[in-house]
Coordinates of C-alpha atoms and ligand atoms in Angstrom, one line a residue:
M1 CA 14.0 0.7 -5.7
A2 CA 15.0 -0.5 -9.1
S3 CA 15.5 -4.1 -8.4
P4 CA 16.9 -5.9 -11.5
M5 CA 14.5 -8.7 -10.9
C6 CA 11.6 -6.4 -11.9
L7 CA 13.0 -5.7 -15.3
P8 CA 11.6 -8.4 -17.5
W9 CA 8.1 -7.7 -16.2
T10 CA 8.6 -4.0 -16.6
W11 CA 9.6 -4.4 -20.2
I12 CA 6.5 -6.5 -20.9
L13 CA 4.4 -3.7 -19.4
A14 CA 6.3 -1.0 -21.4
V15 CA 5.6 -2.9 -24.6
S16 CA 1.9 -3.3 -23.8
L17 CA 1.6 0.4 -23.1
A18 CA 3.2 1.3 -26.4
M19 CA 1.3 -1.3 -28.5
P20 CA -2.1 0.6 -28.3
Y21 CA -0.9 3.1 -30.9
I22 CA -1.3 0.4 -33.6
N23 CA -4.6 -0.8 -32.2
A24 CA -7.7 0.2 -34.2
S25 CA -10.0 1.2 -31.4
S26 CA -10.2 4.7 -30.1
G27 CA -8.5 6.1 -27.0
Y28 CA -5.1 6.4 -25.5
P29 CA -3.1 4.7 -22.7
M30 CA -3.5 6.0 -19.2
L31 CA -1.9 9.3 -18.2
S32 CA 1.7 8.9 -17.0
V33 CA 3.2 10.7 -14.1
D34 CA 5.3 12.7 -16.6
D35 CA 2.1 13.8 -18.4
I36 CA 0.5 14.9 -15.2
L37 CA 3.5 16.9 -14.0
A38 CA 4.1 18.6 -17.3
A39 CA 0.5 19.5 -17.9
S40 CA 0.1 21.0 -14.4
K41 CA 2.9 23.5 -15.3
V42 CA 1.4 24.7 -18.5
P43 CA -0.8 27.5 -17.1
F44 CA 2.2 29.2 -15.6
S45 CA 3.6 30.1 -19.0
N46 CA 0.4 31.9 -20.0
A47 CA 0.1 35.7 -19.4
E48 CA -3.7 35.6 -19.6
F49 CA -3.7 33.0 -16.8
N50 CA -1.4 35.1 -14.7
K51 CA -3.6 38.1 -15.1
S52 CA -6.7 36.2 -14.1
I53 CA -5.0 34.7 -11.0
A54 CA -3.7 38.2 -10.0
A55 CA -7.2 39.6 -10.5
R56 CA -8.5 37.0 -8.0
G57 CA -5.9 38.0 -5.5
V58 CA -4.2 34.6 -5.5
S59 CA -0.4 34.6 -5.3
S60 CA 1.2 32.2 -7.8
S61 CA 3.1 30.5 -5.0
D62 CA -0.2 29.4 -3.5
L63 CA -1.4 27.8 -6.7
I64 CA -1.9 24.1 -7.2
C65 CA -2.9 23.0 -10.7
L66 CA -4.1 19.5 -11.6
P67 CA -4.9 17.9 -15.0
P68 CA -8.0 15.7 -14.8
S69 CA -9.0 13.7 -17.8
A70 CA -11.2 15.4 -20.4
G71 CA -13.6 12.6 -21.3
W72 CA -14.7 12.4 -24.9
F73 CA -17.4 14.7 -26.3
G74 CA -17.4 14.4 -30.1
P75 CA -14.8 15.0 -32.8
N76 CA -13.4 18.4 -31.8
E77 CA -10.7 17.0 -29.6
E78 CA -9.8 13.9 -31.5
G79 CA -6.3 13.2 -32.9
K80 CA -4.6 14.7 -29.9
R81 CA -4.3 13.7 -26.2
V82 CA -5.9 16.4 -24.1
V83 CA -6.5 17.1 -20.5
K84 CA -8.3 19.9 -18.6
V85 CA -6.2 21.8 -16.1
L86 CA -7.8 23.4 -13.1
C87 CA -6.3 25.1 -10.1
Y88 CA -6.8 25.5 -6.4
S89 CA -5.4 27.8 -3.7
K90 CA -3.4 26.1 -1.0
E91 CA -3.1 29.3 1.0
S92 CA -3.6 28.5 4.8
T93 CA -4.7 24.9 4.3
P94 CA -3.3 21.5 3.4
N95 CA -6.8 20.7 2.0
F96 CA -6.7 22.6 -1.3
Y97 CA -9.6 20.6 -2.8
M98 CA -11.8 22.8 -0.6
R99 CA -10.5 26.0 -2.2
P100 CA -11.2 25.7 -6.0
I101 CA -10.6 28.6 -8.3
E102 CA -13.9 28.2 -9.9
G103 CA -14.6 28.6 -13.6
L104 CA -10.9 28.9 -14.6
I105 CA -10.2 26.0 -16.9
M106 CA -7.6 25.3 -19.5
T107 CA -7.7 22.6 -22.2
V108 CA -4.1 21.4 -22.8
D109 CA -2.6 19.2 -25.5
L110 CA -0.4 16.7 -23.8
D111 CA 2.0 16.1 -26.6
S112 CA 2.8 19.7 -27.6
M113 CA 2.0 21.0 -24.1
E114 CA 0.1 23.9 -25.6
M115 CA -3.0 25.5 -24.3
L116 CA -5.8 24.8 -26.7
K117 CA -8.5 26.7 -24.9
F118 CA -8.7 29.1 -22.0
S119 CA -12.0 29.6 -20.2
D120 CA -12.4 32.1 -17.4
T121 CA -15.9 32.5 -16.3
G122 CA -15.8 32.5 -12.5
R123 CA -14.1 35.8 -11.6
D124 CA -17.0 36.9 -9.4
I125 CA -17.0 33.6 -7.5
P126 CA -15.1 33.9 -4.2
I127 CA -12.5 31.3 -3.4
P128 CA -14.0 29.4 -0.4
K129 CA -12.5 30.4 3.0
S130 CA -9.7 28.2 4.4
S131 CA -10.9 28.2 8.0
G132 CA -12.1 24.8 9.1
T133 CA -10.7 23.0 6.1
D134 CA -7.7 21.5 7.9
Y135 CA -8.7 17.9 8.9
R136 CA -5.6 17.0 10.9
Y137 CA -6.0 16.1 14.5
T138 CA -3.3 18.7 15.5
A139 CA -5.2 21.5 13.7
Q140 CA -8.4 21.0 15.8
K141 CA -8.1 23.9 18.2
K142 CA -10.9 22.9 20.7
E143 CA -11.0 19.9 23.0
P144 CA -13.6 17.5 21.6
E145 CA -16.9 17.7 23.4
M146 CA -17.2 14.0 24.0
E147 CA -15.6 11.3 26.2
P148 CA -12.5 9.9 24.6
L149 CA -12.5 6.1 24.1
N150 CA -9.8 3.9 25.7
P151 CA -7.4 2.2 23.3
I152 CA -8.1 -1.3 22.1
S153 CA -5.3 -3.7 21.3
I154 CA -5.7 -6.9 19.3
E155 CA -3.1 -9.5 20.3
Q156 CA -1.9 -12.5 18.4
P157 CA 0.9 -13.8 20.7
K158 CA 1.8 -16.8 18.5
G159 CA 2.2 -14.6 15.4
P160 CA 0.2 -14.6 12.2
S161 CA -1.6 -17.7 10.9
F162 CA -0.9 -16.9 7.3
K163 CA 2.3 -17.7 5.3
V164 CA 3.5 -15.9 2.2
E165 CA 5.5 -17.9 -0.2
D166 CA 7.7 -16.5 -3.0
G167 CA 6.4 -13.1 -1.9
H168 CA 3.1 -13.6 -3.6
I169 CA 1.4 -16.9 -2.7
V170 CA -0.7 -16.5 0.5
K171 CA -1.8 -19.5 2.5
W172 CA -4.3 -19.0 5.3
A173 CA -6.8 -21.3 6.9
N174 CA -8.3 -23.3 4.0
W175 CA -7.4 -20.7 1.4
V176 CA -4.5 -20.4 -1.0
F177 CA -4.2 -17.5 -3.5
H178 CA -1.8 -15.3 -5.4
L179 CA -1.5 -11.6 -4.8
K180 CA -0.2 -9.1 -7.3
A181 CA 0.2 -5.3 -7.4
D182 CA -1.0 -4.1 -10.8
Q183 CA -0.4 -0.6 -12.3
R184 CA -3.9 -0.4 -13.6
A185 CA -6.2 -2.5 -11.4
G186 CA -4.3 -1.9 -8.1
L187 CA -4.6 -5.4 -6.6
V188 CA -5.2 -8.7 -8.4
I189 CA -6.2 -11.9 -6.7
S190 CA -5.6 -15.0 -8.7
R191 CA -5.7 -18.8 -8.5
A192 CA -7.9 -18.6 -5.4
M193 CA -8.3 -22.2 -4.1
V194 CA -9.9 -23.6 -1.1
R195 CA -9.0 -26.9 0.7
D196 CA -12.0 -29.1 1.3
S197 CA -11.7 -30.0 5.0
K198 CA -13.5 -33.3 4.4
K199 CA -11.7 -34.6 1.3
G200 CA -8.4 -32.7 1.9
E201 CA -8.1 -31.7 -1.8
L202 CA -7.4 -28.2 -3.0
R203 CA -10.3 -27.0 -5.2
N204 CA -10.4 -24.1 -7.6
V205 CA -12.7 -21.2 -7.0
M206 CA -11.5 -18.1 -8.9
Y207 CA -8.9 -17.9 -11.6
K208 CA -8.6 -14.1 -11.3
G209 CA -10.4 -11.2 -9.7
F210 CA -9.8 -7.5 -9.8
A211 CA -11.4 -4.1 -10.1
S212 CA -11.6 -3.6 -13.9
E213 CA -12.9 -0.1 -14.2
F214 CA -14.5 2.8 -12.3
F215 CA -17.0 5.4 -13.5
V216 CA -17.6 8.6 -11.6
P217 CA -19.8 11.0 -13.5
Y218 CA -20.7 14.4 -12.0
M219 CA -24.1 16.0 -12.6
D220 CA -23.2 19.5 -13.6
L221 CA -23.4 21.1 -17.0
D222 CA -21.1 24.1 -16.5
E223 CA -18.1 24.6 -18.8
S224 CA -15.7 23.7 -16.0
W225 CA -17.7 20.6 -14.9
Y226 CA -19.6 18.8 -17.7
F227 CA -16.6 16.7 -18.7
K228 CA -16.0 15.3 -15.2
S229 CA -16.8 11.6 -15.8
Y230 CA -13.7 9.9 -14.6
M231 CA -12.7 6.3 -15.3
D232 CA -10.0 5.9 -12.6
A233 CA -8.5 2.6 -13.6
G234 CA -8.0 3.2 -17.3
E235 CA -7.3 6.9 -17.1
F236 CA -5.1 7.2 -14.0
G237 CA -4.4 3.7 -12.8
L238 CA -5.3 2.5 -9.3
G239 CA -1.8 1.0 -8.8
M240 CA -0.2 4.2 -10.0
S241 CA -2.3 6.2 -7.5
A242 CA -1.4 3.8 -4.6
L243 CA -0.8 5.2 -1.1
P244 CA 1.4 3.8 1.6
L245 CA -0.5 2.0 4.3
V246 CA 0.4 3.1 7.8
P247 CA 1.5 0.3 10.2
L248 CA -0.7 0.0 13.3
N249 CA -3.2 2.5 11.9
D250 CA -4.2 0.9 8.6
C251 CA -2.9 -2.6 9.5
P252 CA -2.3 -4.4 12.7
R253 CA 0.9 -6.1 13.9
H254 CA 2.1 -9.0 11.9
S255 CA 0.9 -7.5 8.6
Y256 CA 2.8 -8.3 5.5
Y257 CA 3.5 -5.4 3.2
M258 CA 4.2 -5.7 -0.5
D259 CA 5.6 -3.0 -2.8
G260 CA 4.2 -2.3 -6.2
V261 CA 6.9 -1.7 -8.8
F262 CA 5.5 -0.4 -12.0
S263 CA 6.9 1.0 -15.2
T264 CA 7.4 4.7 -15.9
S265 CA 6.5 6.2 -19.3
D266 CA 10.1 5.4 -20.6
G267 CA 10.0 1.8 -19.3
H268 CA 12.0 2.2 -16.1
P269 CA 10.8 0.4 -13.0
A270 CA 9.5 2.7 -10.3
M271 CA 7.3 2.9 -7.2
P272 CA 4.1 5.0 -7.6
A273 CA 5.0 8.6 -7.7
T274 CA 2.0 10.1 -6.0
S275 CA 3.4 8.7 -2.8
V276 CA 6.5 7.0 -1.5
G277 CA 5.2 3.5 -2.1
D278 CA 2.4 1.2 -2.9
I279 CA 1.7 -1.3 -0.2
Q280 CA -0.8 -4.1 0.1
K281 CA -1.3 -5.6 3.4
I282 CA -2.7 -8.7 5.0
R283 CA -4.5 -8.4 8.2
E284 CA -5.8 -10.8 10.8
T285 CA -8.4 -9.8 13.3
R286 CA -10.5 -11.5 15.9
P287 CA -13.1 -12.6 16.9
K288 CA -14.5 -12.7 13.4
V289 CA -11.3 -13.8 11.7
T290 CA -10.9 -12.8 8.1
L291 CA -7.8 -12.5 6.0
V292 CA -7.7 -9.1 4.2
A293 CA -5.7 -8.2 1.2
R294 CA -5.8 -4.4 1.2
M295 CA -4.6 -1.7 -1.1
A296 CA -5.3 2.1 -0.9
A297 CA -5.2 4.5 -3.7
S298 CA -5.8 8.2 -4.0
V299 CA -7.2 9.2 -7.3
G300 CA -7.8 13.0 -7.4
N301 CA -10.0 14.0 -4.6
Y302 CA -11.0 10.5 -3.6
D303 CA -9.3 7.9 -1.5
Y304 CA -10.2 4.3 -2.3
I305 CA -9.5 1.4 0.0
F306 CA -9.9 -2.1 -1.5
D307 CA -10.3 -5.0 0.8
W308 CA -10.5 -8.5 -0.6
E309 CA -11.7 -10.4 2.4
F310 CA -11.2 -14.2 2.7
Q311 CA -13.4 -15.9 5.3
M312 CA -13.5 -19.4 6.6
V313 CA -16.6 -20.1 4.5
G314 CA -16.8 -17.7 1.7
L315 CA -14.7 -15.3 -0.3
S316 CA -15.9 -11.7 -0.5
G317 CA -14.7 -8.6 -2.3
M318 CA -15.1 -5.5 -0.1
L319 CA -14.8 -2.0 -1.1
M320 CA -14.5 1.0 1.1
V321 CA -14.5 4.4 -0.4
K322 CA -13.0 7.1 1.8
G323 CA -13.2 10.5 0.4
S324 CA -11.0 13.4 0.8
P325 CA -13.0 16.6 0.3
H326 CA -14.9 17.2 -2.9
Q327 CA -14.2 19.8 -5.5
S328 CA -16.9 22.4 -5.1
L329 CA -19.1 25.0 -6.8
Y330 CA -20.5 28.2 -5.5
Q331 CA -23.6 29.5 -3.8
V332 CA -26.6 30.2 -6.1
P333 CA -29.7 31.9 -4.7
N334 CA -32.0 29.7 -6.8
Q335 CA -31.7 26.3 -5.3
D336 CA -33.0 24.4 -8.3
A337 CA -30.2 25.8 -10.4
M338 CA -27.7 24.3 -8.0
S339 CA -26.0 21.0 -8.9
G340 CA -25.8 19.8 -5.4
P341 CA -26.3 20.8 -1.7
L342 CA -24.4 23.5 -0.1
I343 CA -21.9 21.9 2.3
L344 CA -20.0 25.0 3.4
E345 CA -20.1 28.8 2.7
N346 CA -19.4 29.1 -1.1
V347 CA -19.1 25.4 -1.5
I348 CA -21.5 23.1 -3.3
G349 CA -21.1 19.4 -3.2
V350 CA -21.9 18.4 -6.8
V351 CA -24.0 15.3 -6.9
H352 CA -22.4 12.3 -8.7
D353 CA -22.2 8.5 -8.8
H354 CA -19.6 5.9 -8.2
F355 CA -19.5 2.7 -10.1
I356 CA -16.8 0.0 -9.9
T357 CA -16.9 -2.9 -12.3
F358 CA -15.2 -6.1 -11.1
H359 CA -13.8 -8.8 -13.4
L360 CA -14.4 -12.2 -11.7
D361 CA -13.0 -15.0 -13.7
M362 CA -14.5 -17.8 -11.7
D363 CA -13.2 -21.4 -12.1
I364 CA -15.5 -23.5 -9.9
D365 CA -13.8 -26.9 -9.7
G366 CA -12.3 -26.3 -13.1
A367 CA -12.5 -23.9 -16.0
N368 CA -15.8 -24.9 -17.6
N369 CA -18.7 -23.3 -15.7
S370 CA -22.2 -22.1 -16.3
F371 CA -24.2 -19.1 -15.1
V372 CA -27.6 -19.8 -13.6
N373 CA -30.3 -17.2 -13.0
V374 CA -32.3 -18.5 -10.1
N375 CA -35.5 -16.5 -10.5
L376 CA -38.0 -16.0 -7.7
V377 CA -41.3 -16.2 -9.5
K378 CA -44.5 -15.3 -7.9
Q379 CA -47.2 -18.0 -8.1
R380 CA -51.0 -17.7 -7.7
S381 CA -52.7 -20.6 -6.0
L382 CA -55.7 -22.2 -7.9
P383 CA -59.2 -21.4 -6.6
G384 CA -59.8 -23.8 -3.7
E385 CA -56.3 -25.1 -3.7
S386 CA -55.2 -23.5 -0.4
P387 CA -56.2 -20.7 2.0
R388 CA -53.0 -19.0 0.7
K389 CA -53.5 -17.0 -2.5
S390 CA -49.8 -16.4 -3.5
Y391 CA -46.3 -17.8 -2.9
W392 CA -43.1 -18.0 -4.9
K393 CA -40.9 -20.6 -6.5
A394 CA -37.2 -20.6 -7.4
K395 CA -36.9 -21.3 -11.1
R396 CA -33.4 -22.1 -12.5
K397 CA -32.5 -20.9 -15.9
I398 CA -29.0 -21.6 -17.3
A399 CA -27.7 -18.8 -19.5
K400 CA -26.9 -20.2 -23.0
T401 CA -25.5 -17.1 -24.6
E402 CA -24.2 -13.7 -23.4
K403 CA -27.5 -11.9 -23.8
D404 CA -29.2 -14.3 -21.3
A405 CA -26.7 -13.0 -18.7
Q406 CA -27.2 -9.3 -19.2
I407 CA -28.8 -8.6 -15.8
K408 CA -30.4 -5.5 -14.4
L409 CA -31.2 -6.0 -10.7
K410 CA -34.9 -5.7 -9.8
L411 CA -36.4 -5.6 -6.3
Y412 CA -39.8 -7.0 -7.4
D413 CA -38.5 -9.6 -9.8
P414 CA -35.5 -10.9 -7.8
S415 CA -33.0 -13.6 -8.6
E416 CA -30.0 -15.3 -7.2
F417 CA -27.0 -15.6 -9.5
H418 CA -25.0 -18.8 -9.4
M419 CA -21.7 -19.8 -11.1
I420 CA -21.8 -23.6 -11.2
N421 CA -19.7 -26.4 -12.6
P422 CA -22.4 -28.5 -14.4
S423 CA -20.2 -31.6 -14.5
K424 CA -19.2 -31.6 -10.8
M425 CA -22.1 -32.8 -8.5
S426 CA -22.4 -32.9 -4.8
R427 CA -23.4 -36.1 -3.0
L428 CA -27.0 -35.1 -3.4
G429 CA -26.7 -34.3 -7.1
N430 CA -26.5 -30.5 -6.9
P431 CA -23.9 -28.9 -9.1
T432 CA -21.1 -27.3 -7.1
G433 CA -21.1 -23.5 -7.3
Y434 CA -20.6 -20.0 -5.8
K435 CA -23.2 -17.3 -5.9
I436 CA -22.6 -13.6 -6.2
V437 CA -24.4 -11.5 -3.6
P438 CA -24.6 -7.9 -4.9
G439 CA -23.9 -5.0 -2.5
G440 CA -24.2 -1.4 -3.6
T441 CA -26.9 -1.6 -6.2
A442 CA -27.3 1.9 -7.7
A443 CA -27.7 2.0 -11.5
S444 CA -26.6 4.8 -13.8
L445 CA -29.4 7.2 -14.7
L446 CA -27.7 8.7 -17.7
D447 CA -29.1 8.1 -21.2
H448 CA -27.2 5.5 -23.3
D449 CA -26.4 8.1 -26.0
D450 CA -24.8 10.5 -23.5
P451 CA -21.0 10.5 -24.3
P452 CA -19.9 9.6 -20.7
Q453 CA -22.4 6.7 -20.6
L454 CA -21.5 5.5 -24.1
R455 CA -17.8 5.2 -22.9
S456 CA -19.0 3.5 -19.6
A457 CA -21.6 1.3 -21.2
F458 CA -20.3 -1.5 -19.0
T459 CA -22.5 0.0 -16.3
N460 CA -25.6 -0.5 -18.4
N461 CA -26.2 -3.8 -16.6
Q462 CA -25.1 -4.8 -13.1
I463 CA -24.1 -8.3 -14.2
W464 CA -22.7 -9.6 -17.4
V465 CA -21.1 -12.9 -18.3
T466 CA -18.6 -13.3 -21.2
P467 CA -16.5 -16.2 -22.5
Y468 CA -12.9 -15.9 -21.4
N469 CA -10.8 -13.9 -23.8
K470 CA -7.5 -12.6 -22.8
S471 CA -8.1 -9.4 -24.7
E472 CA -11.2 -8.7 -22.8
Q473 CA -10.1 -7.8 -19.2
W474 CA -10.7 -4.1 -19.0
A475 CA -14.4 -3.2 -19.0
A476 CA -13.9 0.2 -20.7
G477 CA -11.6 -1.3 -23.3
L478 CA -7.8 -1.5 -23.5
L479 CA -7.5 2.3 -24.1
V480 CA -9.7 4.5 -22.0
L481 CA -8.4 8.1 -22.1
Q482 CA -10.7 9.8 -24.7
S483 CA -12.2 6.5 -25.8
R484 CA -15.5 6.6 -27.7
G485 CA -17.0 3.5 -26.3
D486 CA -16.2 1.2 -29.2
D487 CA -14.3 -1.4 -27.1
T488 CA -16.4 -1.9 -24.0
L489 CA -17.8 -4.9 -22.2
A490 CA -21.2 -3.8 -23.7
V491 CA -19.9 -4.1 -27.2
W492 CA -18.3 -7.5 -26.6
S493 CA -21.4 -8.9 -24.9
E494 CA -23.5 -7.9 -28.0
R495 CA -21.8 -10.6 -29.9
D496 CA -24.0 -13.0 -27.9
R497 CA -21.4 -15.8 -27.7
H498 CA -22.0 -19.2 -26.2
I499 CA -21.4 -19.2 -22.5
E500 CA -22.8 -22.5 -21.2
N501 CA -20.3 -25.0 -19.8
E502 CA -17.4 -22.8 -21.0
D503 CA -14.5 -20.9 -19.4
I504 CA -16.5 -17.8 -18.5
V505 CA -16.0 -14.5 -16.7
L506 CA -18.5 -12.8 -14.4
W507 CA -18.6 -9.0 -14.3
Y508 CA -20.3 -7.2 -11.5
T509 CA -20.8 -3.5 -11.1
L510 CA -21.1 -2.0 -7.6
G511 CA -22.7 1.4 -7.6
F512 CA -23.8 4.2 -5.3
H513 CA -25.2 7.7 -5.8
H514 CA -23.6 10.4 -3.8
I515 CA -25.5 13.5 -2.7
P516 CA -23.0 15.3 -0.5
C517 CA -23.9 16.7 2.9
Q518 CA -22.2 18.9 5.5
E519 CA -20.6 15.9 7.2
D520 CA -18.6 15.4 4.0
F521 CA -16.7 18.5 4.9
P522 CA -13.7 18.9 5.4
V523 CA -13.0 15.2 4.8
M524 CA -15.6 12.5 3.9
P525 CA -16.4 9.8 6.4
T526 CA -15.8 6.3 5.0
V527 CA -18.5 4.9 2.7
T528 CA -18.4 1.1 2.6
S529 CA -19.9 -1.1 0.0
G530 CA -19.1 -4.5 -1.3
F531 CA -20.3 -7.8 -2.7
E532 CA -19.9 -11.4 -1.6
L533 CA -19.1 -14.7 -3.2
K534 CA -20.6 -17.5 -1.2
P535 CA -20.4 -21.2 -1.7
I536 CA -23.6 -22.9 -3.0
N537 CA -23.6 -26.7 -2.7
F538 CA -19.8 -26.4 -3.0
F539 CA -19.2 -28.2 0.3
E540 CA -21.1 -31.2 1.5
S541 CA -22.0 -29.4 4.6
N542 CA -21.0 -26.3 6.5
P543 CA -17.2 -26.4 6.5
I544 CA -16.9 -24.1 9.6
L545 CA -17.8 -27.1 11.9
R546 CA -14.3 -28.5 11.2
S547 CA -12.5 -25.4 12.5
A548 CA -11.7 -25.3 16.2
P549 CA -13.5 -22.8 18.5
A550 CA -11.4 -20.5 20.6
F551 CA -10.6 -21.5 24.2
E552 CA -10.0 -19.1 27.1
K553 CA -6.5 -20.6 27.8
D554 CA -5.4 -19.7 24.3
L555 CA -6.4 -16.1 24.5
P556 CA -4.0 -13.6 26.2
V557 CA -5.2 -11.2 28.9
C558 CA -3.7 -7.8 28.5
R559 CA -3.3 -5.6 31.6
P560 CA -2.0 -2.1 31.7
S561 CA 1.5 -2.1 33.3
A562 CA 0.3 0.4 36.0
S563 CA -3.2 -0.2 37.3
S564 CA -5.2 2.7 38.6
Ligands
NAG601 C1 3.3 33.9 -14.9 O1 3.7 33.9 -13.5 C2 4.8 33.0 -13.1 C3 4.9 33.1 -11.6 O2 4.9 34.4 -11.1 C4 6.0 33.4 -13.9 O3 7.1 32.5 -13.5 C5 5.8 33.3 -15.4 O4 6.9 33.8 -16.1 C6 4.5 34.2 -15.7 N1 4.2 33.9 -17.1 C7 4.0 34.9 -18.0 C8 3.8 34.4 -19.4 O5 4.0 36.0 -17.7
NAG602 C1 -14.4 -27.0 -21.8 O1 -15.4 -27.0 -22.9 C2 -14.9 -26.9 -24.2 C3 -16.1 -26.9 -25.2 O2 -17.0 -26.0 -24.8 C4 -13.9 -28.0 -24.5 O3 -13.3 -27.9 -25.7 C5 -12.9 -28.1 -23.4 O4 -12.1 -29.2 -23.6 C6 -13.5 -28.1 -22.0 N1 -12.4 -28.0 -21.0 C7 -12.3 -28.8 -20.0 C8 -11.2 -28.5 -19.1 O5 -13.1 -29.6 -19.7
NAG603 C1 -11.4 -11.6 -28.2 O1 -11.5 -10.3 -27.9 C2 -11.1 -9.4 -29.0 C3 -11.3 -8.0 -28.4 O2 -12.6 -7.8 -28.0 C4 -11.9 -9.7 -30.2 O3 -11.4 -8.9 -31.3 C5 -11.9 -11.1 -30.6 O4 -12.7 -11.4 -31.7 C6 -12.3 -12.0 -29.4 N1 -12.2 -13.4 -29.7 C7 -13.2 -14.2 -29.6 C8 -13.0 -15.6 -30.0 O5 -14.3 -13.8 -29.2
CU604 CU1 -18.7 10.7 -3.9

């Protein structure tokens, strides 16, 4: 586990985690595994807590306590690192998230491990029943009332088409890129280059791309809920929350697995503690062949799967969000007073949002690029000009400074968004470029002065462009735990720096609102969302024509060993 080769890097990480204490901006480094383990034990040394648990009929051996981050809500909790500790019953279920002990919440100081506040408001709220909460196949008592599907096997008899050099550099089809496991971002793709099939040269597309920050605010004002406005990358760490991928279930044969070795709070190298290992994998599938760099993480009650999908023509970032069950509230007779739909007896799925902000340092044919807003503008024909009264024109506007590139998506005033190299022209004189095609387009409905939105102001726009600055990689700022929003992408962008024909970074926020429903119980079906990066006048013509079609003689025919 502790390979000596990892040490230099680990020390750099340990130094960068310690450094924030001398930084002027608000906030603290992400929670460490030690913080989490220690904080979750604090309630047990409190007699009042024991009394409350006993009154609810829960045995202490059935308790599971977790310390989610507390957010930041004004000066009361400043000067100390605090978390909120809440508990669940794991009696008769592996799915304790479905059995919250509602209204029991403790504010804990992470350094002194003291309980700062004890709040116990939910004694009359029953703990939801355990029946039906077990999602495992073996726990389903009844035969399913549908025809089972036959297995499908995907074969690749000549082995994979990708190569991995030095453990990190991936070569596949016309793509070359570097893959890295990162404690905070999870998976980092860098130096993505594509070989031009006509000219044979390797051309730069993206210097670095990764999920920079998450924002998941819940819409409930109760004492035990209002603070739930998680920022999963900067508070918990996507890499730190990584899950092992399961061969043949998560990934097909020939997949390549990469361990993530990170630093513990005392600087030792270690694999993520929430599971036995962090694995990224590369997958090949047919007939639509894409190369997938995947990582899975489990942050609290949510499982996230990140797929960076390389295609023959484009490069796309894909995100799948796969939920484990939600935390829940209780049944209230007045529906309007409920913060979400009832999804099971005694369980409310509290409505909330998911936002993920990506850092996309594009380098189209070199570092100096420009951002172009190609606006579709409605035109009115002149009287007598045409039987047609209206049409639209694509009007190009190059962003000169950061404020020109603060973009809110609009259905009735649409645009395409291009990253171009203004000094690299195609045969026809078009600048070479890539466009970003937004996917999940939900915007945050919170007011800008609401503390969670102030800290997550990087979600105020869906697109931003900033000049490259090595200190501006994390959209919520370097320090996120209890930050006050003084070091976010929104603050940097207000400087309105020059971004035309410069080394620039594109930021895109993917969003979706989540109104839970009964099908989200006991485990959520996968929600998929993503965005694409597609070439725009980058190639002289469609590069797919140069790749060979599949012939029948090359494809294996698989037969079951005994035919029936
Ligand atoms: C609370 O209960 C736990 C488990 O039964 C016990 O170990 C602990 O000593 C109790 N704490 C107090 C302060 O009574
Ligand atoms: C990029 O542009 C800057 C000026 O905006 C210039 O100083 C720099 O040399 C350029 N870099 C390249 C690689 O052309
Ligand atoms: C780079 O970013 C840091 C942090 O936001 C900031 O203090 C510094 O002024 C920035 N440098 C430039 C040249 O914008
Ligand atoms: Cu959700």
